[in-house]
C-alpha cells in the first residue's frame, strides 16, 4: 500500500479533537494467570495508562459475557480452542472468561476511570460473540449488529483511532478492521498489544495489512505542538 493513499504517517501529531484512543479489553481474565491469559498482557498496562493524557476521547472496552455464553467451550461440552460452525461462519470456543460481574471481567485496577469517555461492554448477547468494539460477530441471519460506537465517535468529530490492549489477534484486530470499514483511519500501537496466539503473528500481520490497518509504536505518538 503506498503512502499517498494515507493522510498520515509516523510521527503522529495528535489532534485531541479528531483522534481517539481505543483501549481494548484490559481485564484480569486476559492477564497472566487469568481465565484466558495472554502472555505478557500485563506489560501493556502501564504504557497505555501513560498515553491517556494525550487524548480527549478514550474508549475502554470490556468483554462482558453471560454465563453459558455461546463462545464458551463448556457451553457445548467441547474442548477450548475448538471451532464451532455458527451462523455461516466459524466461532472459536474459549475457556469461560469475562463472566459478567466476576472479578476477572472488571476493568484492570491500574486503568484510571476518570479519563474514560466511554466504557463499552460487548459480547453480552448470549447467542453471539463480539470481538470488535464496533460490530458483533456474525449473528442469526448472517448479520453483524452494530454496537453504535462508530456513530458515537463520528458525532464527537473523531476521524482517526489508535488501538491498544488485548488481544492483538482477536479483539484488537477485529476492532481495527471495523474502524477502517466505518471510515476511520485506524492505527494499531504495536508495542501496546499482545496476542493470544503468538505463533500466528505472520498471519495476523498479513490480515491487518489487507484490512488497511496502519501500525505504529507508542513513541511515534506525539502531542501536537
Ligand atoms: C478476546 C477471545 C475471546 C479478546 C475476547 O479480547 O481478544 N479474545 N474474547
Ligand atoms: Zn470473549
PDB file of C-alpha atoms and ligand atoms in Angstrom:
ATOM      1  CA  UNK A   1       0.000   0.000   0.000  1.00  0.00           C
ATOM      2  CA  UNK A   2       1.595   3.307  -0.995  1.00  0.00           C
ATOM      3  CA  UNK A   3       1.865   6.216   1.400  1.00  0.00           C
ATOM      4  CA  UNK A   4      -0.050   8.525  -0.896  1.00  0.00           C
ATOM      5  CA  UNK A   5      -3.241   6.618  -0.050  1.00  0.00           C
ATOM      6  CA  UNK A   6      -2.864   7.611   3.583  1.00  0.00           C
ATOM      7  CA  UNK A   7      -3.188  11.054   5.047  1.00  0.00           C
ATOM      8  CA  UNK A   8      -0.679  10.480   7.811  1.00  0.00           C
ATOM      9  CA  UNK A   9       2.398   8.522   8.775  1.00  0.00           C
ATOM     10  CA  UNK A  10       4.726   8.489  11.804  1.00  0.00           C
ATOM     11  CA  UNK A  11       5.351  10.543  13.785  1.00  0.00           C
ATOM     12  CA  UNK A  12       1.671  11.055  14.524  1.00  0.00           C
ATOM     13  CA  UNK A  13       0.991  14.557  15.774  1.00  0.00           C
ATOM     14  CA  UNK A  14      -2.147  14.020  17.790  1.00  0.00           C
ATOM     15  CA  UNK A  15      -5.181  16.234  17.424  1.00  0.00           C
ATOM     16  CA  UNK A  16      -7.256  15.981  20.575  1.00  0.00           C
ATOM     17  CA  UNK A  17     -10.439  16.861  18.662  1.00  0.00           C
ATOM     18  CA  UNK A  18     -10.231  14.272  15.904  1.00  0.00           C
ATOM     19  CA  UNK A  19      -8.126  11.454  17.382  1.00  0.00           C
ATOM     20  CA  UNK A  20      -9.417   8.819  19.793  1.00  0.00           C
ATOM     21  CA  UNK A  21      -7.724   6.065  21.776  1.00  0.00           C
ATOM     22  CA  UNK A  22      -9.430   2.678  21.956  1.00  0.00           C
ATOM     23  CA  UNK A  23      -8.249   0.601  24.905  1.00  0.00           C
ATOM     24  CA  UNK A  24      -9.402  -2.919  24.214  1.00  0.00           C
ATOM     25  CA  UNK A  25     -10.244  -5.436  26.959  1.00  0.00           C
ATOM     26  CA  UNK A  26      -7.734  -4.576  29.700  1.00  0.00           C
ATOM     27  CA  UNK A  27      -9.263  -7.086  32.106  1.00  0.00           C
ATOM     28  CA  UNK A  28      -7.810  -9.519  34.659  1.00  0.00           C
ATOM     29  CA  UNK A  29      -9.042 -12.567  32.728  1.00  0.00           C
ATOM     30  CA  UNK A  30      -6.656 -11.637  29.872  1.00  0.00           C
ATOM     31  CA  UNK A  31      -3.695 -11.101  32.201  1.00  0.00           C
ATOM     32  CA  UNK A  32      -1.162 -13.820  33.102  1.00  0.00           C
ATOM     33  CA  UNK A  33      -2.944 -16.193  35.495  1.00  0.00           C
ATOM     34  CA  UNK A  34      -6.371 -15.173  34.130  1.00  0.00           C
ATOM     35  CA  UNK A  35      -9.030 -17.406  32.629  1.00  0.00           C
ATOM     36  CA  UNK A  36      -7.945 -16.608  29.054  1.00  0.00           C
ATOM     37  CA  UNK A  37      -4.411 -15.489  29.739  1.00  0.00           C
ATOM     38  CA  UNK A  38      -2.440 -13.518  27.180  1.00  0.00           C
ATOM     39  CA  UNK A  39       1.331 -13.840  27.655  1.00  0.00           C
ATOM     40  CA  UNK A  40       2.787 -10.516  28.836  1.00  0.00           C
ATOM     41  CA  UNK A  41      -0.692  -8.990  28.836  1.00  0.00           C
ATOM     42  CA  UNK A  42       0.289  -7.117  31.996  1.00  0.00           C
ATOM     43  CA  UNK A  43       3.240  -5.468  30.222  1.00  0.00           C
ATOM     44  CA  UNK A  44       0.947  -3.176  28.208  1.00  0.00           C
ATOM     45  CA  UNK A  45      -0.993  -1.692  31.114  1.00  0.00           C
ATOM     46  CA  UNK A  46       1.414   0.962  32.432  1.00  0.00           C
ATOM     47  CA  UNK A  47       2.433   2.285  28.999  1.00  0.00           C
ATOM     48  CA  UNK A  48      -1.248   2.526  27.989  1.00  0.00           C
ATOM     49  CA  UNK A  49      -2.021   4.474  31.156  1.00  0.00           C
ATOM     50  CA  UNK A  50       0.836   6.836  30.276  1.00  0.00           C
ATOM     51  CA  UNK A  51      -0.789   7.613  26.904  1.00  0.00           C
ATOM     52  CA  UNK A  52      -4.209   8.574  28.218  1.00  0.00           C
ATOM     53  CA  UNK A  53      -3.431  12.279  28.778  1.00  0.00           C
ATOM     54  CA  UNK A  54      -2.713  12.696  25.053  1.00  0.00           C
ATOM     55  CA  UNK A  55      -6.368  12.038  24.147  1.00  0.00           C
ATOM     56  CA  UNK A  56      -9.669  13.760  24.669  1.00  0.00           C
ATOM     57  CA  UNK A  57     -11.714  10.759  23.613  1.00  0.00           C
ATOM     58  CA  UNK A  58     -10.768   7.471  25.240  1.00  0.00           C
ATOM     59  CA  UNK A  59     -12.947   4.392  24.808  1.00  0.00           C
ATOM     60  CA  UNK A  60     -12.318   1.372  27.033  1.00  0.00           C
ATOM     61  CA  UNK A  61     -13.986  -1.864  26.006  1.00  0.00           C
ATOM     62  CA  UNK A  62     -14.885  -4.650  28.365  1.00  0.00           C
ATOM     63  CA  UNK A  63     -15.550  -8.216  27.241  1.00  0.00           C
ATOM     64  CA  UNK A  64     -18.762  -8.998  29.125  1.00  0.00           C
ATOM     65  CA  UNK A  65     -20.324 -12.428  28.692  1.00  0.00           C
ATOM     66  CA  UNK A  66     -23.279 -14.012  30.462  1.00  0.00           C
ATOM     67  CA  UNK A  67     -22.758 -17.459  31.973  1.00  0.00           C
ATOM     68  CA  UNK A  68     -23.341 -20.148  29.358  1.00  0.00           C
ATOM     69  CA  UNK A  69     -22.231 -17.809  26.563  1.00  0.00           C
ATOM     70  CA  UNK A  70     -22.138 -19.273  23.070  1.00  0.00           C
ATOM     71  CA  UNK A  71     -18.366 -18.633  22.820  1.00  0.00           C
ATOM     72  CA  UNK A  72     -17.594 -20.811  25.849  1.00  0.00           C
ATOM     73  CA  UNK A  73     -16.353 -24.332  25.076  1.00  0.00           C
ATOM     74  CA  UNK A  74     -18.088 -25.509  28.265  1.00  0.00           C
ATOM     75  CA  UNK A  75     -21.460 -24.473  26.831  1.00  0.00           C
ATOM     76  CA  UNK A  76     -21.033 -27.059  24.078  1.00  0.00           C
ATOM     77  CA  UNK A  77     -19.181 -29.744  26.064  1.00  0.00           C
ATOM     78  CA  UNK A  78     -16.283 -29.101  23.680  1.00  0.00           C
ATOM     79  CA  UNK A  79     -12.556 -28.543  24.186  1.00  0.00           C
ATOM     80  CA  UNK A  80     -11.328 -24.962  24.398  1.00  0.00           C
ATOM     81  CA  UNK A  81      -9.971 -23.605  21.109  1.00  0.00           C
ATOM     82  CA  UNK A  82     -12.134 -25.935  19.003  1.00  0.00           C
ATOM     83  CA  UNK A  83     -14.053 -24.344  16.120  1.00  0.00           C
ATOM     84  CA  UNK A  84     -17.839 -24.334  16.014  1.00  0.00           C
ATOM     85  CA  UNK A  85     -19.669 -23.637  12.738  1.00  0.00           C
ATOM     86  CA  UNK A  86     -22.058 -20.809  13.589  1.00  0.00           C
ATOM     87  CA  UNK A  87     -24.361 -18.520  11.562  1.00  0.00           C
ATOM     88  CA  UNK A  88     -22.491 -19.340   8.355  1.00  0.00           C
ATOM     89  CA  UNK A  89     -19.080 -18.622   9.902  1.00  0.00           C
ATOM     90  CA  UNK A  90     -16.805 -20.212  12.472  1.00  0.00           C
ATOM     91  CA  UNK A  91     -16.715 -19.446  16.200  1.00  0.00           C
ATOM     92  CA  UNK A  92     -13.577 -20.230  18.186  1.00  0.00           C
ATOM     93  CA  UNK A  93     -14.556 -21.757  21.513  1.00  0.00           C
ATOM     94  CA  UNK A  94     -12.826 -20.288  24.555  1.00  0.00           C
ATOM     95  CA  UNK A  95     -12.400 -21.170  28.190  1.00  0.00           C
ATOM     96  CA  UNK A  96     -15.090 -19.425  30.265  1.00  0.00           C
ATOM     97  CA  UNK A  97     -13.875 -15.836  30.631  1.00  0.00           C
ATOM     98  CA  UNK A  98     -15.086 -12.329  31.448  1.00  0.00           C
ATOM     99  CA  UNK A  99     -18.303 -13.548  33.020  1.00  0.00           C
ATOM    100  CA  UNK A 100     -20.452 -10.510  33.806  1.00  0.00           C
ATOM    101  CA  UNK A 101     -19.831  -9.249  37.331  1.00  0.00           C
ATOM    102  CA  UNK A 102     -16.920 -11.618  38.056  1.00  0.00           C
ATOM    103  CA  UNK A 103     -13.573 -10.190  39.219  1.00  0.00           C
ATOM    104  CA  UNK A 104     -11.879 -11.327  36.001  1.00  0.00           C
ATOM    105  CA  UNK A 105     -14.300  -9.226  33.946  1.00  0.00           C
ATOM    106  CA  UNK A 106     -13.583  -5.940  35.753  1.00  0.00           C
ATOM    107  CA  UNK A 107     -11.506  -3.262  34.088  1.00  0.00           C
ATOM    108  CA  UNK A 108      -7.880  -3.590  35.195  1.00  0.00           C
ATOM    109  CA  UNK A 109      -7.259  -1.904  38.545  1.00  0.00           C
ATOM    110  CA  UNK A 110      -4.426   0.202  37.167  1.00  0.00           C
ATOM    111  CA  UNK A 111      -6.588   1.754  34.427  1.00  0.00           C
ATOM    112  CA  UNK A 112      -7.820   5.088  35.791  1.00  0.00           C
ATOM    113  CA  UNK A 113     -11.546   5.614  35.202  1.00  0.00           C
ATOM    114  CA  UNK A 114     -11.604   9.425  35.127  1.00  0.00           C
ATOM    115  CA  UNK A 115     -10.096   9.799  31.614  1.00  0.00           C
ATOM    116  CA  UNK A 116     -12.505   7.279  30.054  1.00  0.00           C
ATOM    117  CA  UNK A 117     -15.066   8.949  27.789  1.00  0.00           C
ATOM    118  CA  UNK A 118     -16.945   5.717  27.160  1.00  0.00           C
ATOM    119  CA  UNK A 119     -16.867   2.240  28.677  1.00  0.00           C
ATOM    120  CA  UNK A 120     -18.272  -0.119  26.086  1.00  0.00           C
ATOM    121  CA  UNK A 121     -19.328  -3.595  27.153  1.00  0.00           C
ATOM    122  CA  UNK A 122     -19.513  -6.148  24.385  1.00  0.00           C
ATOM    123  CA  UNK A 123     -20.328  -9.812  23.955  1.00  0.00           C
ATOM    124  CA  UNK A 124     -23.311  -9.617  26.300  1.00  0.00           C
ATOM    125  CA  UNK A 125     -25.689 -11.295  23.870  1.00  0.00           C
ATOM    126  CA  UNK A 126     -25.936 -14.963  24.957  1.00  0.00           C
ATOM    127  CA  UNK A 127     -26.092 -16.229  21.373  1.00  0.00           C
ATOM    128  CA  UNK A 128     -23.481 -14.034  19.739  1.00  0.00           C
ATOM    129  CA  UNK A 129     -19.846 -13.133  20.378  1.00  0.00           C
ATOM    130  CA  UNK A 130     -18.375  -9.673  19.802  1.00  0.00           C
ATOM    131  CA  UNK A 131     -14.651  -9.376  19.290  1.00  0.00           C
ATOM    132  CA  UNK A 132     -14.955  -5.941  17.736  1.00  0.00           C
ATOM    133  CA  UNK A 133     -15.825  -2.740  19.563  1.00  0.00           C
ATOM    134  CA  UNK A 134     -17.855  -1.675  16.502  1.00  0.00           C
ATOM    135  CA  UNK A 135     -19.890  -4.695  15.462  1.00  0.00           C
ATOM    136  CA  UNK A 136     -20.822  -8.047  16.935  1.00  0.00           C
ATOM    137  CA  UNK A 137     -19.575 -11.219  15.266  1.00  0.00           C
ATOM    138  CA  UNK A 138     -21.898 -12.902  12.784  1.00  0.00           C
ATOM    139  CA  UNK A 139     -25.295 -13.431  14.348  1.00  0.00           C
ATOM    140  CA  UNK A 140     -28.582 -15.078  13.360  1.00  0.00           C
ATOM    141  CA  UNK A 141     -29.429 -14.116   9.797  1.00  0.00           C
ATOM    142  CA  UNK A 142     -25.750 -13.745   8.941  1.00  0.00           C
ATOM    143  CA  UNK A 143     -25.747 -10.117  10.106  1.00  0.00           C
ATOM    144  CA  UNK A 144     -23.208  -8.315  12.260  1.00  0.00           C
ATOM    145  CA  UNK A 145     -25.099  -5.923  14.560  1.00  0.00           C
ATOM    146  CA  UNK A 146     -23.569  -2.555  15.322  1.00  0.00           C
ATOM    147  CA  UNK A 147     -22.590  -1.548  18.861  1.00  0.00           C
ATOM    148  CA  UNK A 148     -23.192   2.093  17.927  1.00  0.00           C
ATOM    149  CA  UNK A 149     -19.563   3.058  18.566  1.00  0.00           C
ATOM    150  CA  UNK A 150     -18.915   4.275  15.019  1.00  0.00           C
ATOM    151  CA  UNK A 151     -21.823   6.706  15.180  1.00  0.00           C
ATOM    152  CA  UNK A 152     -20.758   7.868  18.633  1.00  0.00           C
ATOM    153  CA  UNK A 153     -17.205   8.610  17.509  1.00  0.00           C
ATOM    154  CA  UNK A 154     -18.391  10.396  14.357  1.00  0.00           C
ATOM    155  CA  UNK A 155     -20.763  12.517  16.431  1.00  0.00           C
ATOM    156  CA  UNK A 156     -17.778  13.584  18.532  1.00  0.00           C
ATOM    157  CA  UNK A 157     -15.823  14.555  15.399  1.00  0.00           C
ATOM    158  CA  UNK A 158     -13.357  11.681  15.587  1.00  0.00           C
ATOM    159  CA  UNK A 159     -11.671  10.726  12.318  1.00  0.00           C
ATOM    160  CA  UNK A 160      -8.716   8.636  13.428  1.00  0.00           C
ATOM    161  CA  UNK A 161      -8.478   5.941  16.089  1.00  0.00           C
ATOM    162  CA  UNK A 162      -5.411   4.493  17.787  1.00  0.00           C
ATOM    163  CA  UNK A 163      -5.828   0.998  19.177  1.00  0.00           C
ATOM    164  CA  UNK A 164      -4.089  -0.835  22.020  1.00  0.00           C
ATOM    165  CA  UNK A 165      -4.907  -3.545  24.546  1.00  0.00           C
ATOM    166  CA  UNK A 166      -5.765  -7.238  24.267  1.00  0.00           C
ATOM    167  CA  UNK A 167      -5.759  -9.447  22.406  1.00  0.00           C
ATOM    168  CA  UNK A 168      -3.887  -8.363  19.292  1.00  0.00           C
ATOM    169  CA  UNK A 169      -5.084 -11.253  17.101  1.00  0.00           C
ATOM    170  CA  UNK A 170      -8.755 -11.071  18.146  1.00  0.00           C
ATOM    171  CA  UNK A 171     -10.476  -8.097  19.730  1.00  0.00           C
ATOM    172  CA  UNK A 172      -7.803  -5.556  18.771  1.00  0.00           C
ATOM    173  CA  UNK A 173      -7.519  -6.707  15.149  1.00  0.00           C
ATOM    174  CA  UNK A 174     -11.278  -7.004  14.638  1.00  0.00           C
ATOM    175  CA  UNK A 175     -11.836  -3.562  16.164  1.00  0.00           C
ATOM    176  CA  UNK A 176      -9.149  -2.035  13.956  1.00  0.00           C
ATOM    177  CA  UNK A 177     -10.504  -3.651  10.790  1.00  0.00           C
ATOM    178  CA  UNK A 178     -14.039  -2.493  11.581  1.00  0.00           C
ATOM    179  CA  UNK A 179     -12.770   1.016  12.327  1.00  0.00           C
ATOM    180  CA  UNK A 180     -11.431   1.108   8.764  1.00  0.00           C
ATOM    181  CA  UNK A 181     -14.766  -0.216   7.423  1.00  0.00           C
ATOM    182  CA  UNK A 182     -16.539   2.540   9.351  1.00  0.00           C
ATOM    183  CA  UNK A 183     -14.418   5.141   7.570  1.00  0.00           C
ATOM    184  CA  UNK A 184     -11.879   5.924  10.289  1.00  0.00           C
ATOM    185  CA  UNK A 185      -8.155   5.825   9.855  1.00  0.00           C
ATOM    186  CA  UNK A 186      -7.002   3.057  12.213  1.00  0.00           C
ATOM    187  CA  UNK A 187      -3.533   2.853  13.746  1.00  0.00           C
ATOM    188  CA  UNK A 188      -2.566  -0.135  15.866  1.00  0.00           C
ATOM    189  CA  UNK A 189       0.011   0.666  18.556  1.00  0.00           C
ATOM    190  CA  UNK A 190       2.056  -2.493  18.168  1.00  0.00           C
ATOM    191  CA  UNK A 191       4.051  -2.406  21.382  1.00  0.00           C
ATOM    192  CA  UNK A 192       0.924  -1.826  23.485  1.00  0.00           C
ATOM    193  CA  UNK A 193      -0.813  -5.047  22.495  1.00  0.00           C
ATOM    194  CA  UNK A 194      -0.141  -8.797  22.838  1.00  0.00           C
ATOM    195  CA  UNK A 195      -1.670 -11.799  21.029  1.00  0.00           C
ATOM    196  CA  UNK A 196      -3.398 -14.940  22.315  1.00  0.00           C
ATOM    197  CA  UNK A 197      -1.592 -16.980  19.657  1.00  0.00           C
ATOM    198  CA  UNK A 198       1.933 -15.566  19.130  1.00  0.00           C
ATOM    199  CA  UNK A 199       2.601 -18.403  16.692  1.00  0.00           C
ATOM    200  CA  UNK A 200       0.109 -16.847  14.252  1.00  0.00           C
ATOM    201  CA  UNK A 201       1.778 -13.456  14.139  1.00  0.00           C
ATOM    202  CA  UNK A 202       2.702 -13.549  10.444  1.00  0.00           C
ATOM    203  CA  UNK A 203      -0.910 -14.329   9.523  1.00  0.00           C
ATOM    204  CA  UNK A 204      -2.261 -11.604  11.833  1.00  0.00           C
ATOM    205  CA  UNK A 205       0.130  -9.061  10.317  1.00  0.00           C
ATOM    206  CA  UNK A 206      -0.907 -10.082   6.810  1.00  0.00           C
ATOM    207  CA  UNK A 207      -4.600  -9.679   7.697  1.00  0.00           C
ATOM    208  CA  UNK A 208      -4.024  -6.283   9.329  1.00  0.00           C
ATOM    209  CA  UNK A 209      -2.285  -5.021   6.195  1.00  0.00           C
ATOM    210  CA  UNK A 210      -5.040  -6.398   3.944  1.00  0.00           C
ATOM    211  CA  UNK A 211      -7.644  -4.737   6.174  1.00  0.00           C
ATOM    212  CA  UNK A 212      -5.952  -1.351   5.765  1.00  0.00           C
ATOM    213  CA  UNK A 213      -4.826  -1.008   9.376  1.00  0.00           C
ATOM    214  CA  UNK A 214      -1.745   1.133   9.934  1.00  0.00           C
ATOM    215  CA  UNK A 215       0.832   0.298  12.587  1.00  0.00           C
ATOM    216  CA  UNK A 216       2.907   2.426  14.891  1.00  0.00           C
ATOM    217  CA  UNK A 217       4.767   2.244  18.171  1.00  0.00           C
ATOM    218  CA  UNK A 218       3.923   4.350  21.212  1.00  0.00           C
ATOM    219  CA  UNK A 219       6.916   6.578  20.627  1.00  0.00           C
ATOM    220  CA  UNK A 220       5.516   7.582  17.219  1.00  0.00           C
ATOM    221  CA  UNK A 221       2.666   9.405  19.010  1.00  0.00           C
ATOM    222  CA  UNK A 222       3.424  12.979  19.925  1.00  0.00           C
ATOM    223  CA  UNK A 223       1.281  15.774  21.312  1.00  0.00           C
ATOM    224  CA  UNK A 224       0.662  18.377  18.596  1.00  0.00           C
ATOM    225  CA  UNK A 225       2.838  21.385  19.414  1.00  0.00           C
TER     226      UNK A 225
HETATM  227  C1  LIG B   1     -10.963 -11.872  23.239  1.00  0.00           C
HETATM  228  C2  LIG B   1     -11.203 -14.089  22.745  1.00  0.00           C
HETATM  229  C3  LIG B   1     -12.439 -14.111  23.355  1.00  0.00           C
HETATM  230  C4  LIG B   1     -10.127 -10.642  23.158  1.00  0.00           C
HETATM  231  C5  LIG B   1     -12.201 -11.874  23.846  1.00  0.00           C
HETATM  232  O1  LIG B   1     -10.289  -9.729  23.996  1.00  0.00           O
HETATM  233  O2  LIG B   1      -9.285 -10.578  22.236  1.00  0.00           O
HETATM  234  N1  LIG B   1     -10.471 -12.973  22.689  1.00  0.00           N
HETATM  235  N2  LIG B   1     -12.914 -12.994  23.896  1.00  0.00           N
HETATM  236 ZN1  LIG B   2     -14.763 -13.044  24.954  1.00  0.00          ZN
END
